[in-house]
Amino acid sequence: MARCKIPPRGFPERLSQAIYDSGLNCCQISDRTGHKIERKAIYSWRFGDTTPNATQLMYLCAVLNVSADWLLGISDKKELKHGNTKT
């Protein structure tokens, strides 16, 4: 079975946009995930060096209130429907 990889193209740009729109910095995002995502990982994702795993993506989307599909470039629907940002 082939492994599915998150397409790197577009993800860093959308992540940077979501972070900008949230008004949060990488340290604040890490804090809001209960440090389940390290600040340095967020920086790495923004520059396209690495990509988050599914669990990290879930926390990231919850804090930034964006859908994973939007963040990954699959959809143009940006905001989460439920709006729950508690982690």
Short mmCIF file of N, CA, C and O in Angstrom, two decimals:
data_model
loop_
_atom_site.label_atom_id
_atom_site.label_comp_id
_atom_site.label_asym_id
_atom_site.label_seq_id
_atom_site.Cartn_x
_atom_site.Cartn_y
_atom_site.Cartn_z
N MET A 1 0.84 -1.17 0.00
CA MET A 1 0.00 0.00 0.00
C MET A 1 0.90 1.24 0.00
O MET A 1 1.83 1.34 0.79
N ALA A 2 0.60 2.18 -0.85
CA ALA A 2 1.38 3.42 -0.93
C ALA A 2 1.03 4.34 0.23
O ALA A 2 -0.11 4.40 0.66
N ARG A 3 2.03 5.03 0.71
CA ARG A 3 1.82 5.98 1.79
C ARG A 3 1.34 7.30 1.23
O ARG A 3 1.85 7.79 0.24
N CYS A 4 0.37 7.87 1.87
CA CYS A 4 -0.16 9.17 1.46
C CYS A 4 0.61 10.25 2.21
O CYS A 4 0.73 10.21 3.42
N LYS A 5 1.15 11.19 1.48
CA LYS A 5 1.92 12.27 2.08
C LYS A 5 1.19 13.59 1.87
O LYS A 5 0.59 13.82 0.83
N ILE A 6 1.22 14.45 2.88
CA ILE A 6 0.60 15.76 2.77
C ILE A 6 1.34 16.55 1.70
O ILE A 6 2.57 16.63 1.73
N PRO A 7 0.61 17.09 0.74
CA PRO A 7 1.30 17.86 -0.29
C PRO A 7 1.94 19.11 0.32
O PRO A 7 1.25 19.90 0.94
N PRO A 8 3.26 19.25 0.19
CA PRO A 8 3.92 20.38 0.84
C PRO A 8 3.60 21.72 0.19
O PRO A 8 3.63 22.74 0.82
N ARG A 9 3.28 21.70 -1.08
CA ARG A 9 3.01 22.95 -1.80
C ARG A 9 1.68 23.54 -1.34
O ARG A 9 0.65 22.89 -1.37
N GLY A 10 1.72 24.76 -0.89
CA GLY A 10 0.52 25.44 -0.45
C GLY A 10 0.30 25.37 1.05
O GLY A 10 -0.26 26.28 1.64
N PHE A 11 0.71 24.29 1.68
CA PHE A 11 0.51 24.15 3.12
C PHE A 11 1.24 25.24 3.90
O PHE A 11 0.61 25.89 4.75
N PRO A 12 2.52 25.49 3.66
CA PRO A 12 3.19 26.55 4.43
C PRO A 12 2.54 27.92 4.27
O PRO A 12 2.41 28.67 5.25
N GLU A 13 2.08 28.23 3.07
CA GLU A 13 1.44 29.52 2.82
C GLU A 13 0.12 29.63 3.57
O GLU A 13 -0.18 30.65 4.19
N ARG A 14 -0.67 28.56 3.51
CA ARG A 14 -1.96 28.58 4.21
C ARG A 14 -1.77 28.60 5.72
O ARG A 14 -2.50 29.29 6.43
N LEU A 15 -0.78 27.88 6.21
CA LEU A 15 -0.49 27.90 7.64
C LEU A 15 -0.08 29.30 8.07
O LEU A 15 -0.57 29.82 9.07
N SER A 16 0.80 29.92 7.31
CA SER A 16 1.23 31.29 7.65
C SER A 16 0.05 32.25 7.65
O SER A 16 -0.06 33.11 8.52
N GLN A 17 -0.84 32.10 6.68
CA GLN A 17 -2.03 32.95 6.61
C GLN A 17 -2.94 32.73 7.82
O GLN A 17 -3.43 33.67 8.41
N ALA A 18 -3.15 31.48 8.19
CA ALA A 18 -4.00 31.16 9.34
C ALA A 18 -3.40 31.71 10.63
O ALA A 18 -4.14 32.23 11.49
N ILE A 19 -2.10 31.61 10.77
CA ILE A 19 -1.43 32.15 11.96
C ILE A 19 -1.59 33.67 11.99
O ILE A 19 -1.93 34.26 13.01
N TYR A 20 -1.37 34.32 10.87
CA TYR A 20 -1.52 35.77 10.78
C TYR A 20 -2.95 36.18 11.14
O TYR A 20 -3.17 37.08 11.94
N ASP A 21 -3.93 35.49 10.54
CA ASP A 21 -5.34 35.81 10.78
C ASP A 21 -5.74 35.60 12.24
O ASP A 21 -6.61 36.31 12.75
N SER A 22 -5.12 34.63 12.91
CA SER A 22 -5.47 34.34 14.30
C SER A 22 -4.93 35.40 15.26
O SER A 22 -5.44 35.54 16.37
N GLY A 23 -3.89 36.10 14.85
CA GLY A 23 -3.27 37.08 15.73
C GLY A 23 -2.37 36.45 16.78
O GLY A 23 -1.90 37.13 17.69
N LEU A 24 -2.15 35.16 16.66
CA LEU A 24 -1.30 34.45 17.61
C LEU A 24 0.10 34.28 17.05
O LEU A 24 0.29 34.31 15.84
N ASN A 25 1.06 34.08 17.94
CA ASN A 25 2.40 33.72 17.49
C ASN A 25 2.62 32.24 17.79
O ASN A 25 1.78 31.58 18.41
N CYS A 26 3.74 31.72 17.35
CA CYS A 26 4.00 30.29 17.49
C CYS A 26 4.04 29.84 18.95
O CYS A 26 3.58 28.74 19.28
N CYS A 27 4.54 30.67 19.84
CA CYS A 27 4.57 30.33 21.27
C CYS A 27 3.16 30.23 21.83
O CYS A 27 2.85 29.31 22.59
N GLN A 28 2.29 31.16 21.44
CA GLN A 28 0.91 31.15 21.92
C GLN A 28 0.15 29.93 21.39
O GLN A 28 -0.65 29.34 22.10
N ILE A 29 0.42 29.57 20.14
CA ILE A 29 -0.22 28.39 19.57
C ILE A 29 0.21 27.15 20.35
O ILE A 29 -0.61 26.32 20.72
N SER A 30 1.50 27.05 20.62
CA SER A 30 2.01 25.92 21.40
C SER A 30 1.35 25.88 22.77
O SER A 30 0.93 24.82 23.23
N ASP A 31 1.26 27.03 23.43
CA ASP A 31 0.62 27.11 24.74
C ASP A 31 -0.83 26.62 24.69
O ASP A 31 -1.28 25.88 25.55
N ARG A 32 -1.56 27.04 23.66
CA ARG A 32 -2.98 26.69 23.55
C ARG A 32 -3.20 25.22 23.22
O ARG A 32 -4.30 24.71 23.42
N THR A 33 -2.18 24.55 22.74
CA THR A 33 -2.31 23.10 22.52
C THR A 33 -1.83 22.32 23.74
O THR A 33 -1.75 21.10 23.69
N GLY A 34 -1.52 23.02 24.80
CA GLY A 34 -0.99 22.36 25.99
C GLY A 34 0.40 21.81 25.72
O GLY A 34 0.81 20.82 26.29
N HIS A 35 1.12 22.46 24.84
CA HIS A 35 2.47 22.09 24.42
C HIS A 35 2.52 20.73 23.74
O HIS A 35 3.56 20.08 23.72
N LYS A 36 1.40 20.32 23.18
CA LYS A 36 1.38 19.09 22.37
C LYS A 36 2.05 19.33 21.03
O LYS A 36 2.45 18.39 20.36
N ILE A 37 2.14 20.60 20.65
CA ILE A 37 2.88 21.01 19.45
C ILE A 37 3.97 21.96 19.92
O ILE A 37 3.69 22.96 20.59
N GLU A 38 5.21 21.66 19.58
CA GLU A 38 6.32 22.52 19.97
C GLU A 38 6.42 23.72 19.02
O GLU A 38 6.13 23.61 17.84
N ARG A 39 6.85 24.83 19.57
CA ARG A 39 7.02 26.05 18.80
C ARG A 39 7.92 25.83 17.59
O ARG A 39 7.62 26.27 16.48
N LYS A 40 9.00 25.10 17.78
CA LYS A 40 9.95 24.89 16.68
C LYS A 40 9.34 24.06 15.55
O LYS A 40 9.70 24.21 14.40
N ALA A 41 8.38 23.19 15.89
CA ALA A 41 7.70 22.41 14.86
C ALA A 41 6.85 23.33 13.98
O ALA A 41 6.83 23.18 12.75
N ILE A 42 6.18 24.29 14.58
CA ILE A 42 5.36 25.23 13.83
C ILE A 42 6.22 26.03 12.87
O ILE A 42 5.87 26.22 11.71
N TYR A 43 7.37 26.50 13.35
CA TYR A 43 8.30 27.22 12.47
C TYR A 43 8.72 26.34 11.29
O TYR A 43 8.76 26.79 10.16
N SER A 44 9.01 25.10 11.58
CA SER A 44 9.44 24.17 10.54
C SER A 44 8.34 23.96 9.50
O SER A 44 8.62 23.89 8.30
N TRP A 45 7.10 23.87 9.94
CA TRP A 45 5.98 23.70 9.01
C TRP A 45 5.79 24.94 8.16
O TRP A 45 5.50 24.84 6.98
N ARG A 46 5.97 26.11 8.76
CA ARG A 46 5.78 27.36 8.01
C ARG A 46 6.79 27.52 6.89
O ARG A 46 6.51 28.16 5.89
N PHE A 47 7.95 26.96 7.07
CA PHE A 47 8.99 27.06 6.04
C PHE A 47 9.03 25.84 5.13
O PHE A 47 9.88 25.74 4.25
N GLY A 48 8.11 24.90 5.32
CA GLY A 48 8.01 23.73 4.45
C GLY A 48 9.08 22.69 4.68
O GLY A 48 9.28 21.81 3.84
N ASP A 49 9.77 22.76 5.81
CA ASP A 49 10.83 21.79 6.11
C ASP A 49 10.25 20.43 6.49
O ASP A 49 10.81 19.40 6.14
N THR A 50 9.14 20.45 7.22
CA THR A 50 8.46 19.22 7.64
C THR A 50 6.96 19.46 7.57
O THR A 50 6.51 20.58 7.31
N THR A 51 6.19 18.41 7.84
CA THR A 51 4.74 18.53 7.88
C THR A 51 4.23 17.89 9.17
O THR A 51 4.87 16.98 9.71
N PRO A 52 3.08 18.33 9.66
CA PRO A 52 2.55 17.77 10.89
C PRO A 52 1.96 16.38 10.67
O PRO A 52 1.52 16.05 9.56
N ASN A 53 1.93 15.60 11.74
CA ASN A 53 1.21 14.33 11.67
C ASN A 53 -0.28 14.62 11.90
O ASN A 53 -0.67 15.76 12.15
N ALA A 54 -1.10 13.61 11.82
CA ALA A 54 -2.56 13.80 11.91
C ALA A 54 -2.98 14.41 13.25
O ALA A 54 -3.84 15.29 13.29
N THR A 55 -2.39 13.97 14.32
CA THR A 55 -2.74 14.49 15.65
C THR A 55 -2.34 15.95 15.78
O THR A 55 -3.12 16.78 16.27
N GLN A 56 -1.14 16.28 15.34
CA GLN A 56 -0.69 17.66 15.38
C GLN A 56 -1.58 18.56 14.52
O GLN A 56 -1.92 19.67 14.91
N LEU A 57 -1.96 18.05 13.36
CA LEU A 57 -2.83 18.80 12.46
C LEU A 57 -4.17 19.09 13.13
O LEU A 57 -4.70 20.20 13.03
N MET A 58 -4.72 18.11 13.86
CA MET A 58 -5.98 18.28 14.55
C MET A 58 -5.89 19.41 15.59
O MET A 58 -6.74 20.29 15.64
N TYR A 59 -4.84 19.40 16.40
CA TYR A 59 -4.65 20.45 17.40
C TYR A 59 -4.45 21.81 16.75
O TYR A 59 -5.01 22.82 17.19
N LEU A 60 -3.65 21.85 15.72
CA LEU A 60 -3.36 23.09 15.01
C LEU A 60 -4.64 23.70 14.45
O LEU A 60 -4.89 24.90 14.61
N CYS A 61 -5.45 22.89 13.81
CA CYS A 61 -6.70 23.37 13.22
C CYS A 61 -7.65 23.88 14.30
O CYS A 61 -8.33 24.89 14.10
N ALA A 62 -7.71 23.19 15.42
CA ALA A 62 -8.60 23.62 16.51
C ALA A 62 -8.19 24.98 17.05
O ALA A 62 -9.03 25.86 17.26
N VAL A 63 -6.90 25.18 17.25
CA VAL A 63 -6.42 26.46 17.79
C VAL A 63 -6.61 27.59 16.78
O VAL A 63 -7.02 28.69 17.13
N LEU A 64 -6.33 27.31 15.52
CA LEU A 64 -6.42 28.35 14.49
C LEU A 64 -7.83 28.50 13.91
O LEU A 64 -8.08 29.39 13.12
N ASN A 65 -8.75 27.61 14.30
CA ASN A 65 -10.13 27.61 13.83
C ASN A 65 -10.21 27.54 12.30
O ASN A 65 -10.93 28.31 11.66
N VAL A 66 -9.43 26.64 11.74
CA VAL A 66 -9.47 26.39 10.29
C VAL A 66 -9.65 24.89 10.07
O VAL A 66 -9.29 24.08 10.91
N SER A 67 -10.22 24.55 8.93
CA SER A 67 -10.40 23.14 8.63
C SER A 67 -9.10 22.54 8.11
O SER A 67 -8.29 23.23 7.49
N ALA A 68 -8.91 21.28 8.38
CA ALA A 68 -7.73 20.58 7.88
C ALA A 68 -7.74 20.56 6.35
O ALA A 68 -6.70 20.70 5.72
N ASP A 69 -8.92 20.40 5.77
CA ASP A 69 -9.02 20.38 4.31
C ASP A 69 -8.54 21.70 3.72
O ASP A 69 -7.85 21.73 2.70
N TRP A 70 -8.90 22.81 4.36
CA TRP A 70 -8.44 24.11 3.86
C TRP A 70 -6.93 24.23 4.02
O TRP A 70 -6.21 24.63 3.11
N LEU A 71 -6.45 23.88 5.20
CA LEU A 71 -5.02 24.01 5.48
C LEU A 71 -4.18 23.17 4.52
O LEU A 71 -3.10 23.58 4.11
N LEU A 72 -4.71 22.01 4.13
CA LEU A 72 -3.99 21.12 3.23
C LEU A 72 -4.22 21.45 1.75
O LEU A 72 -3.65 20.82 0.87
N GLY A 73 -5.07 22.43 1.49
CA GLY A 73 -5.32 22.83 0.11
C GLY A 73 -6.34 21.97 -0.61
O GLY A 73 -6.45 22.01 -1.84
N ILE A 74 -7.13 21.20 0.14
CA ILE A 74 -8.13 20.32 -0.45
C ILE A 74 -9.44 21.06 -0.69
O ILE A 74 -10.18 20.75 -1.60
N SER A 75 -9.71 22.05 0.16
CA SER A 75 -10.98 22.78 0.10
C SER A 75 -10.72 24.28 0.23
O SER A 75 -9.67 24.70 0.74
N ASP A 76 -11.70 25.06 -0.20
CA ASP A 76 -11.62 26.51 -0.03
C ASP A 76 -12.41 26.97 1.20
O ASP A 76 -12.43 28.16 1.50
N LYS A 77 -13.05 26.04 1.91
CA LYS A 77 -13.80 26.38 3.12
C LYS A 77 -12.82 26.43 4.29
O LYS A 77 -12.30 25.40 4.70
N LYS A 78 -12.61 27.64 4.79
CA LYS A 78 -11.55 27.86 5.75
C LYS A 78 -11.91 27.53 7.21
O LYS A 78 -11.18 26.81 7.88
N GLU A 79 -12.99 28.08 7.71
CA GLU A 79 -13.28 27.98 9.13
C GLU A 79 -13.94 26.67 9.51
O GLU A 79 -14.68 26.09 8.72
N LEU A 80 -13.65 26.24 10.74
CA LEU A 80 -14.29 25.04 11.27
C LEU A 80 -15.77 25.34 11.50
O LEU A 80 -16.12 26.45 11.88
N LYS A 81 -16.60 24.36 11.31
CA LYS A 81 -18.04 24.55 11.49
C LYS A 81 -18.43 24.70 12.95
O LYS A 81 -19.25 25.52 13.31
N HIS A 82 -17.82 23.90 13.82
CA HIS A 82 -18.22 23.92 15.22
C HIS A 82 -17.60 25.04 16.00
O HIS A 82 -18.11 25.41 17.05
N GLY A 83 -16.49 25.61 15.54
CA GLY A 83 -15.87 26.75 16.19
C GLY A 83 -15.28 26.46 17.54
O GLY A 83 -14.95 27.36 18.28
N ASN A 84 -15.16 25.21 17.93
CA ASN A 84 -14.61 24.84 19.22
C ASN A 84 -13.09 24.88 19.15
O ASN A 84 -12.48 24.11 18.45
N THR A 85 -12.48 25.80 19.90
CA THR A 85 -11.03 25.91 19.89
C THR A 85 -10.40 25.42 21.18
O THR A 85 -9.23 25.62 21.42
N LYS A 86 -11.18 24.78 22.04
CA LYS A 86 -10.63 24.24 23.28
C LYS A 86 -9.90 22.95 22.98
O LYS A 86 -10.38 22.11 22.23
N THR A 87 -8.73 22.79 23.57
CA THR A 87 -7.94 21.57 23.39
C THR A 87 -7.60 20.96 24.70
O THR A 87 -7.60 21.57 25.71
#
